[in-house]
Amino acid sequence: MASFKPSDDTDVMPLVLRLLQVIGVWDVQRCRYRYVAVFLFYVFGILIPKLCFGYPTLETAIAGYTELILETNVFAGMLLFYQRYDHFVPLVDELRAFAAIVFQDNQPMFLRTNLTDLNLRIHKYTLCYCLYMCFCCTVYCVAPLGSNIAGYTAAMADTASNSSSSTTFAFTLYLEQGFYWLDNRTSLLGYCVCTVFMFPLMYLCAYTATVKVVAVFNMIKYCQTVLRIVVLKLRLLKTLPDVRQRSDGMSEVWVLHQRALRCAELLELVLQPLLLMQFVLCILIWCMMLLYFTVSGINVKFINMFLLFLFVSIETFGYCYLGTQLSQESINIGQALYASGWYEYDVQMRKHISFMIMRSQRRVGLTAAKFCFVDMEQFGAMLNMSYSFFVVLKDAF
């Protein structure tokens, strides 16, 4: 059973890698077909039913297509992550190599403590988020059963007491969709059969969405931290009295800086397609949900849709916020290099420092397939774009 403290506080993201391995996104050589099976569950359990079996009203159609966009963001996003495995493995290797240097006995204790504290926080927050999502999914799956049973029993009792009336009860569905040729909206048998399939599918959706979020957040946070360690190492050099010690320390900074930049480069390569899809689908989700909030009243489905709206918004906000922090840490390296007393070193070291300063002037960050940087400025632009599209959709409907 997972503990709130990692078994090895020097290991890099062990819990996240284990979660990815369960669905076949990590250690692909042994589990390479697992995510193919997961994606097929999405195709046959969500994609085909939502596209091919229609909706009774405009309100349910908007809700159904909004859910489809959301689930596509989860499963297709993880598929893009799965396809970048050839970049993900070197990223993990580079992070482990960086950590191995930091954990050497000759390194200052506060650098090692900085990295062990990060490992502890990442492990704890990841585990807490997984438990939270498990609880939310359980409530989401169990709560409608009580209302459906009570409502159906009342409807049947009303029909039995008044033979002249025919009461049709509409079940509350987990996802707004037909399920092949079953009548899952008004038939008890169709609803029960659909529920048997939906229960594991809902947990699979929650698991995939959770692993996607924690994996991306963990990777960005770890790369941000390795850049910060380079800054801390540079600040430490200024306190050393001996020029030879500072020169040796600057050689270590050169190695750490190169590895940190390589980590940031690989991180961008891993996340480029995923973040592009996140941005595009997030704008569509915001537009559709605003449209749904306009045409529907306050009901149980409205609350469920609002929770999905919050989930997508918080996820996208988190990516943009961490992307901004990642870029800021790269800027901090350039400032620390310039303030390191570079003029006191020999000619060869000054040349290395000048190259590091020049490199730090080129922005390091996350991009959505190089179309735009993932930062808070872009998040604001997405909000404005989404509202503009919503106005057009509202006029159309």
Short mmCIF file of C-alpha atoms in Angstrom, two decimals:
data_model
loop_
_atom_site.label_atom_id
_atom_site.label_comp_id
_atom_site.label_asym_id
_atom_site.label_seq_id
_atom_site.Cartn_x
_atom_site.Cartn_y
_atom_site.Cartn_z
CA MET A 1 0.00 0.00 0.00
CA ALA A 2 1.28 3.48 -0.90
CA SER A 3 2.65 5.59 1.94
CA PHE A 4 2.64 9.36 2.33
CA LYS A 5 6.45 9.13 2.44
CA PRO A 6 8.41 7.63 -0.49
CA SER A 7 10.48 4.55 0.22
CA ASP A 8 13.51 6.27 -1.37
CA ASP A 9 13.55 10.05 -0.97
CA THR A 10 16.26 10.37 -3.64
CA ASP A 11 14.26 8.69 -6.42
CA VAL A 12 12.64 10.74 -9.19
CA MET A 13 8.81 10.59 -9.30
CA PRO A 14 8.47 6.91 -8.33
CA LEU A 15 4.72 7.10 -7.64
CA VAL A 16 3.93 8.85 -10.93
CA LEU A 17 5.97 6.32 -12.90
CA ARG A 18 4.16 3.47 -11.14
CA LEU A 19 0.78 5.01 -11.98
CA LEU A 20 1.84 5.41 -15.62
CA GLN A 21 3.03 1.81 -15.71
CA VAL A 22 -0.40 0.52 -14.64
CA ILE A 23 -1.96 1.78 -17.89
CA GLY A 24 1.08 1.01 -20.03
CA VAL A 25 2.53 4.50 -20.56
CA TRP A 26 5.74 3.76 -18.64
CA ASP A 27 7.90 0.65 -19.06
CA VAL A 28 6.32 0.23 -22.48
CA GLN A 29 8.42 -2.82 -23.36
CA ARG A 30 6.51 -4.98 -20.87
CA CYS A 31 3.13 -3.19 -20.85
CA ARG A 32 2.99 -1.69 -24.32
CA TYR A 33 -0.54 -2.87 -25.19
CA ARG A 34 -2.26 -1.76 -21.99
CA TYR A 35 -2.97 1.77 -23.09
CA VAL A 36 -4.19 0.53 -26.47
CA ALA A 37 -6.86 -1.41 -24.56
CA VAL A 38 -7.64 1.67 -22.44
CA PHE A 39 -8.08 3.81 -25.54
CA LEU A 40 -10.36 1.21 -27.14
CA PHE A 41 -12.58 1.39 -24.04
CA TYR A 42 -12.92 5.11 -24.71
CA VAL A 43 -13.67 4.58 -28.41
CA PHE A 44 -16.38 1.95 -27.92
CA GLY A 45 -17.72 3.18 -24.58
CA ILE A 46 -17.84 6.94 -25.22
CA LEU A 47 -16.84 8.10 -28.71
CA ILE A 48 -19.08 5.86 -30.84
CA PRO A 49 -22.19 6.09 -28.60
CA LYS A 50 -21.96 9.89 -28.41
CA LEU A 51 -21.49 10.37 -32.15
CA CYS A 52 -23.83 7.72 -33.54
CA PHE A 53 -26.92 7.39 -31.34
CA GLY A 54 -28.38 10.88 -31.10
CA TYR A 55 -29.90 13.02 -28.36
CA PRO A 56 -33.55 13.73 -27.49
CA THR A 57 -33.17 17.50 -26.92
CA LEU A 58 -30.84 20.38 -27.72
CA GLU A 59 -29.83 20.63 -24.05
CA THR A 60 -28.77 16.98 -23.86
CA ALA A 61 -26.93 17.31 -27.18
CA ILE A 62 -24.87 20.25 -25.88
CA ALA A 63 -24.12 18.36 -22.66
CA GLY A 64 -23.21 15.20 -24.58
CA TYR A 65 -20.80 16.90 -26.96
CA THR A 66 -19.23 18.85 -24.09
CA GLU A 67 -18.58 15.59 -22.26
CA LEU A 68 -17.16 14.12 -25.47
CA ILE A 69 -14.68 16.99 -25.79
CA LEU A 70 -13.70 16.57 -22.14
CA GLU A 71 -13.14 12.83 -22.39
CA THR A 72 -11.26 13.27 -25.68
CA ASN A 73 -8.97 15.71 -23.90
CA VAL A 74 -8.27 13.04 -21.28
CA PHE A 75 -7.79 9.93 -23.41
CA ALA A 76 -6.36 11.49 -26.57
CA GLY A 77 -4.08 13.68 -24.43
CA MET A 78 -2.73 10.59 -22.70
CA LEU A 79 -2.35 8.91 -26.11
CA LEU A 80 -0.17 11.82 -27.27
CA PHE A 81 1.85 11.45 -24.09
CA TYR A 82 2.16 7.72 -24.80
CA GLN A 83 3.45 8.47 -28.30
CA ARG A 84 6.21 10.72 -26.90
CA TYR A 85 7.69 7.85 -24.93
CA ASP A 86 10.99 8.14 -26.83
CA HIS A 87 11.42 11.63 -25.36
CA PHE A 88 9.94 10.81 -21.96
CA VAL A 89 12.51 8.11 -21.16
CA PRO A 90 15.53 10.41 -21.78
CA LEU A 91 13.81 13.08 -19.67
CA VAL A 92 13.52 10.73 -16.70
CA ASP A 93 17.14 9.62 -17.24
CA GLU A 94 18.35 13.23 -17.30
CA LEU A 95 16.42 14.06 -14.12
CA ARG A 96 17.92 11.02 -12.41
CA ALA A 97 21.43 11.98 -13.57
CA PHE A 98 20.93 15.53 -12.27
CA ALA A 99 19.68 14.18 -8.94
CA ALA A 100 22.65 11.81 -8.71
CA ILE A 101 25.03 14.79 -8.99
CA VAL A 102 23.14 16.78 -6.36
CA PHE A 103 23.12 13.84 -3.93
CA GLN A 104 26.89 13.36 -4.06
CA ASP A 105 28.60 13.68 -0.69
CA ASN A 106 30.65 16.69 -1.77
CA GLN A 107 27.55 18.77 -2.53
CA PRO A 108 26.18 21.22 0.05
CA MET A 109 23.52 19.79 2.33
CA PHE A 110 20.94 22.47 1.53
CA LEU A 111 20.97 21.47 -2.17
CA ARG A 112 20.32 17.85 -1.27
CA THR A 113 17.64 18.90 1.20
CA ASN A 114 15.98 21.02 -1.48
CA LEU A 115 15.64 17.99 -3.73
CA THR A 116 14.54 15.54 -1.02
CA ASP A 117 11.90 18.03 0.15
CA LEU A 118 10.64 18.25 -3.42
CA ASN A 119 10.44 14.45 -3.67
CA LEU A 120 8.49 14.30 -0.42
CA ARG A 121 6.05 17.04 -1.43
CA ILE A 122 5.48 15.59 -4.90
CA HIS A 123 4.85 12.13 -3.47
CA LYS A 124 2.49 13.39 -0.77
CA TYR A 125 0.48 15.73 -2.99
CA THR A 126 0.23 13.12 -5.76
CA LEU A 127 -1.06 10.50 -3.35
CA CYS A 128 -3.54 12.93 -1.77
CA TYR A 129 -4.85 13.97 -5.18
CA CYS A 130 -5.28 10.34 -6.23
CA LEU A 131 -7.24 9.55 -3.06
CA TYR A 132 -9.35 12.67 -3.55
CA MET A 133 -10.19 11.75 -7.15
CA CYS A 134 -11.03 8.18 -6.08
CA PHE A 135 -13.46 9.56 -3.50
CA CYS A 136 -15.02 11.98 -6.01
CA CYS A 137 -15.45 9.25 -8.61
CA THR A 138 -17.08 6.95 -6.05
CA VAL A 139 -19.53 9.68 -5.03
CA TYR A 140 -20.19 10.48 -8.71
CA CYS A 141 -20.98 6.82 -9.43
CA VAL A 142 -22.98 6.00 -6.31
CA ALA A 143 -25.00 9.20 -5.78
CA PRO A 144 -27.27 8.89 -8.89
CA LEU A 145 -28.22 5.32 -7.97
CA GLY A 146 -30.18 6.42 -4.89
CA SER A 147 -32.12 9.13 -6.72
CA ASN A 148 -32.81 6.84 -9.68
CA ILE A 149 -34.07 4.01 -7.48
CA ALA A 150 -36.27 6.34 -5.42
CA GLY A 151 -37.64 8.11 -8.50
CA TYR A 152 -38.33 4.90 -10.39
CA THR A 153 -40.06 3.33 -7.36
CA ALA A 154 -42.25 6.41 -6.93
CA ALA A 155 -43.14 6.43 -10.63
CA MET A 156 -44.11 2.74 -10.57
CA ALA A 157 -46.15 3.25 -7.42
CA ASP A 158 -47.98 6.16 -9.04
CA THR A 159 -48.70 4.06 -12.11
CA ALA A 160 -49.99 1.17 -9.96
CA SER A 161 -52.28 3.43 -7.91
CA ASN A 162 -53.66 5.22 -10.94
CA SER A 163 -54.19 2.75 -13.74
CA SER A 164 -55.47 5.44 -16.09
CA SER A 165 -52.13 7.29 -16.04
CA SER A 166 -48.88 6.14 -17.55
CA THR A 167 -45.84 7.62 -15.86
CA THR A 168 -42.52 7.56 -17.72
CA PHE A 169 -39.46 7.95 -15.54
CA ALA A 170 -36.25 9.29 -17.09
CA PHE A 171 -33.09 7.97 -15.44
CA THR A 172 -30.19 10.25 -14.60
CA LEU A 173 -27.27 9.05 -16.72
CA TYR A 174 -23.56 9.15 -15.88
CA LEU A 175 -22.80 10.42 -19.36
CA GLU A 176 -25.37 12.11 -21.58
CA GLN A 177 -25.47 9.58 -24.41
CA GLY A 178 -27.32 6.67 -25.86
CA PHE A 179 -25.72 3.29 -25.42
CA TYR A 180 -25.94 1.45 -28.73
CA TRP A 181 -29.44 0.05 -29.19
CA LEU A 182 -30.41 -0.04 -25.51
CA ASP A 183 -33.07 2.30 -24.13
CA ASN A 184 -31.00 3.48 -21.18
CA ARG A 185 -33.08 6.60 -20.54
CA THR A 186 -36.52 5.13 -19.71
CA SER A 187 -36.08 1.34 -19.60
CA LEU A 188 -35.01 -0.26 -16.31
CA LEU A 189 -33.29 -3.14 -18.11
CA GLY A 190 -31.46 -0.83 -20.51
CA TYR A 191 -30.37 1.44 -17.65
CA CYS A 192 -29.07 -1.51 -15.58
CA VAL A 193 -27.08 -2.96 -18.49
CA CYS A 194 -25.65 0.47 -19.30
CA THR A 195 -24.73 1.06 -15.63
CA VAL A 196 -22.79 -2.21 -15.47
CA PHE A 197 -20.62 -0.97 -18.34
CA MET A 198 -20.43 2.62 -17.10
CA PHE A 199 -19.16 1.87 -13.59
CA PRO A 200 -15.70 0.57 -14.64
CA LEU A 201 -15.59 3.11 -17.49
CA MET A 202 -16.09 6.01 -15.05
CA TYR A 203 -13.26 4.77 -12.85
CA LEU A 204 -11.07 4.34 -15.93
CA CYS A 205 -11.83 7.93 -16.98
CA ALA A 206 -11.03 9.22 -13.50
CA TYR A 207 -7.80 7.22 -13.31
CA THR A 208 -6.58 8.35 -16.73
CA ALA A 209 -7.44 12.00 -16.05
CA THR A 210 -5.74 11.87 -12.64
CA VAL A 211 -2.55 10.26 -13.95
CA LYS A 212 -2.36 12.72 -16.84
CA VAL A 213 -2.63 15.73 -14.53
CA VAL A 214 -0.20 14.52 -11.85
CA ALA A 215 2.35 13.34 -14.45
CA VAL A 216 2.42 16.70 -16.25
CA PHE A 217 2.46 18.71 -13.01
CA ASN A 218 5.24 16.55 -11.53
CA MET A 219 7.45 16.82 -14.60
CA ILE A 220 7.09 20.59 -14.86
CA LYS A 221 7.71 21.06 -11.13
CA TYR A 222 10.78 18.83 -11.21
CA CYS A 223 12.30 20.68 -14.18
CA GLN A 224 11.56 24.00 -12.49
CA THR A 225 13.37 22.76 -9.36
CA VAL A 226 16.51 21.66 -11.23
CA LEU A 227 16.75 25.17 -12.70
CA ARG A 228 16.33 26.62 -9.22
CA ILE A 229 19.15 24.42 -7.90
CA VAL A 230 21.46 25.92 -10.52
CA VAL A 231 20.53 29.38 -9.18
CA LEU A 232 21.18 28.28 -5.58
CA LYS A 233 24.55 26.84 -6.60
CA LEU A 234 25.53 30.14 -8.23
CA ARG A 235 24.54 32.11 -5.16
CA LEU A 236 26.62 29.76 -3.03
CA LEU A 237 29.75 30.49 -5.11
CA LYS A 238 29.65 34.15 -4.13
CA THR A 239 30.14 33.16 -0.48
CA LEU A 240 33.30 31.10 -1.12
CA PRO A 241 36.48 33.03 -0.19
CA ASP A 242 38.91 31.09 -2.38
CA VAL A 243 39.06 31.78 -6.13
CA ARG A 244 40.06 28.16 -6.89
CA GLN A 245 37.01 26.87 -5.03
CA ARG A 246 34.78 29.26 -6.95
CA SER A 247 36.34 28.13 -10.23
CA ASP A 248 35.76 24.45 -9.42
CA GLY A 249 32.24 25.28 -8.31
CA MET A 250 31.57 27.13 -11.57
CA SER A 251 32.66 24.02 -13.49
CA GLU A 252 29.99 22.07 -11.59
CA VAL A 253 27.46 24.79 -12.39
CA TRP A 254 28.33 24.42 -16.08
CA VAL A 255 27.52 20.70 -15.94
CA LEU A 256 24.32 21.23 -13.94
CA HIS A 257 23.19 24.03 -16.24
CA GLN A 258 23.65 21.89 -19.34
CA ARG A 259 21.67 19.04 -17.78
CA ALA A 260 18.95 21.40 -16.57
CA LEU A 261 18.55 22.88 -20.06
CA ARG A 262 18.45 19.40 -21.53
CA CYS A 263 15.68 18.50 -19.07
CA ALA A 264 13.69 21.60 -20.08
CA GLU A 265 14.19 20.80 -23.78
CA LEU A 266 12.99 17.21 -23.37
CA LEU A 267 10.06 18.35 -21.25
CA GLU A 268 8.93 20.66 -24.02
CA LEU A 269 9.25 17.88 -26.61
CA VAL A 270 7.18 15.52 -24.44
CA LEU A 271 4.39 18.01 -23.77
CA GLN A 272 4.12 19.95 -27.04
CA PRO A 273 1.27 17.97 -28.68
CA LEU A 274 -0.51 17.37 -25.37
CA LEU A 275 -0.56 21.08 -24.50
CA LEU A 276 -1.72 22.07 -27.98
CA MET A 277 -4.66 19.68 -27.66
CA GLN A 278 -5.31 20.96 -24.13
CA PHE A 279 -5.54 24.56 -25.34
CA VAL A 280 -7.73 23.85 -28.36
CA LEU A 281 -10.14 21.53 -26.56
CA CYS A 282 -10.21 23.72 -23.46
CA ILE A 283 -11.47 26.65 -25.55
CA LEU A 284 -14.13 24.40 -27.09
CA ILE A 285 -15.14 23.07 -23.66
CA TRP A 286 -15.47 26.59 -22.24
CA CYS A 287 -17.63 27.67 -25.21
CA MET A 288 -19.89 24.63 -25.02
CA MET A 289 -20.30 24.83 -21.25
CA LEU A 290 -21.16 28.54 -21.36
CA LEU A 291 -23.72 27.68 -24.03
CA TYR A 292 -25.11 24.88 -21.84
CA PHE A 293 -25.35 27.17 -18.83
CA THR A 294 -27.32 29.60 -21.01
CA VAL A 295 -29.94 27.13 -22.29
CA SER A 296 -30.40 24.97 -19.18
CA GLY A 297 -31.85 25.65 -15.78
CA ILE A 298 -30.37 24.92 -12.35
CA ASN A 299 -30.55 21.15 -11.90
CA VAL A 300 -28.39 18.15 -11.02
CA LYS A 301 -26.93 17.98 -14.52
CA PHE A 302 -26.05 21.68 -14.33
CA ILE A 303 -24.04 21.04 -11.15
CA ASN A 304 -22.21 18.09 -12.74
CA MET A 305 -21.35 20.17 -15.79
CA PHE A 306 -20.14 23.02 -13.60
CA LEU A 307 -17.80 20.63 -11.75
CA LEU A 308 -16.39 19.46 -15.09
CA PHE A 309 -15.98 23.11 -16.08
CA LEU A 310 -13.96 23.76 -12.92
CA PHE A 311 -11.82 20.66 -13.45
CA VAL A 312 -10.78 21.69 -16.96
CA SER A 313 -10.24 25.33 -15.97
CA ILE A 314 -8.06 24.46 -12.96
CA GLU A 315 -6.04 21.97 -15.02
CA THR A 316 -5.33 24.51 -17.77
CA PHE A 317 -4.61 27.24 -15.23
CA GLY A 318 -2.12 24.92 -13.49
CA TYR A 319 -0.25 24.25 -16.74
CA CYS A 320 -0.03 27.98 -17.50
CA TYR A 321 1.02 28.91 -13.96
CA LEU A 322 3.77 26.28 -13.82
CA GLY A 323 4.88 27.21 -17.34
CA THR A 324 5.32 30.81 -16.18
CA GLN A 325 7.34 29.67 -13.16
CA LEU A 326 9.55 27.51 -15.38
CA SER A 327 10.37 30.46 -17.62
CA GLN A 328 11.05 32.67 -14.60
CA GLU A 329 13.59 30.22 -13.17
CA SER A 330 15.52 30.35 -16.45
CA ILE A 331 15.59 34.16 -16.22
CA ASN A 332 16.83 33.87 -12.63
CA ILE A 333 19.80 31.80 -13.85
CA GLY A 334 20.88 34.58 -16.21
CA GLN A 335 20.62 37.16 -13.44
CA ALA A 336 22.57 34.95 -11.01
CA LEU A 337 25.28 34.35 -13.62
CA TYR A 338 25.69 38.06 -14.26
CA ALA A 339 25.91 38.74 -10.51
CA SER A 340 28.38 35.90 -9.88
CA GLY A 341 31.51 38.02 -10.33
CA TRP A 342 32.31 36.47 -13.72
CA TYR A 343 35.18 38.92 -14.29
CA GLU A 344 37.21 37.26 -11.50
CA TYR A 345 37.58 33.96 -13.38
CA ASP A 346 40.18 32.97 -15.95
CA VAL A 347 39.67 33.43 -19.68
CA GLN A 348 38.38 29.91 -20.36
CA MET A 349 35.84 30.07 -17.54
CA ARG A 350 34.69 33.54 -18.57
CA LYS A 351 34.00 32.12 -22.01
CA HIS A 352 31.85 29.36 -20.48
CA ILE A 353 30.00 31.89 -18.34
CA SER A 354 29.35 34.15 -21.35
CA PHE A 355 27.86 31.20 -23.23
CA MET A 356 25.62 30.39 -20.24
CA ILE A 357 24.48 34.02 -20.04
CA MET A 358 23.73 34.07 -23.76
CA ARG A 359 21.78 30.82 -23.47
CA SER A 360 19.77 32.11 -20.53
CA GLN A 361 18.62 35.05 -22.65
CA ARG A 362 16.75 32.63 -24.88
CA ARG A 363 13.44 31.85 -23.27
CA VAL A 364 12.99 28.45 -21.66
CA GLY A 365 9.42 27.32 -21.23
CA LEU A 366 6.56 25.17 -22.42
CA THR A 367 4.97 25.63 -25.83
CA ALA A 368 1.82 24.32 -27.45
CA ALA A 369 3.61 22.68 -30.41
CA LYS A 370 5.64 25.91 -30.79
CA PHE A 371 2.52 27.94 -31.66
CA CYS A 372 2.57 29.82 -28.37
CA PHE A 373 4.11 29.72 -24.92
CA VAL A 374 2.10 28.15 -22.13
CA ASP A 375 1.95 30.92 -19.53
CA MET A 376 -0.49 33.15 -17.66
CA GLU A 377 -0.60 35.68 -20.49
CA GLN A 378 -1.77 32.97 -22.85
CA PHE A 379 -4.37 31.84 -20.30
CA GLY A 380 -5.90 35.31 -20.38
CA ALA A 381 -5.89 35.28 -24.18
CA MET A 382 -7.70 31.94 -24.14
CA LEU A 383 -10.42 33.36 -21.88
CA ASN A 384 -10.99 36.26 -24.27
CA MET A 385 -11.05 33.95 -27.29
CA SER A 386 -13.48 31.56 -25.61
CA TYR A 387 -15.92 34.36 -24.81
CA SER A 388 -15.75 35.61 -28.40
CA PHE A 389 -16.57 32.14 -29.74
CA PHE A 390 -19.37 31.79 -27.16
CA VAL A 391 -21.02 35.00 -28.38
CA VAL A 392 -21.05 33.62 -31.93
CA LEU A 393 -22.47 30.26 -30.78
CA LYS A 394 -25.13 31.96 -28.68
CA ASP A 395 -26.35 33.96 -31.66
CA ALA A 396 -26.42 30.81 -33.79
CA PHE A 397 -28.62 28.93 -31.30
#
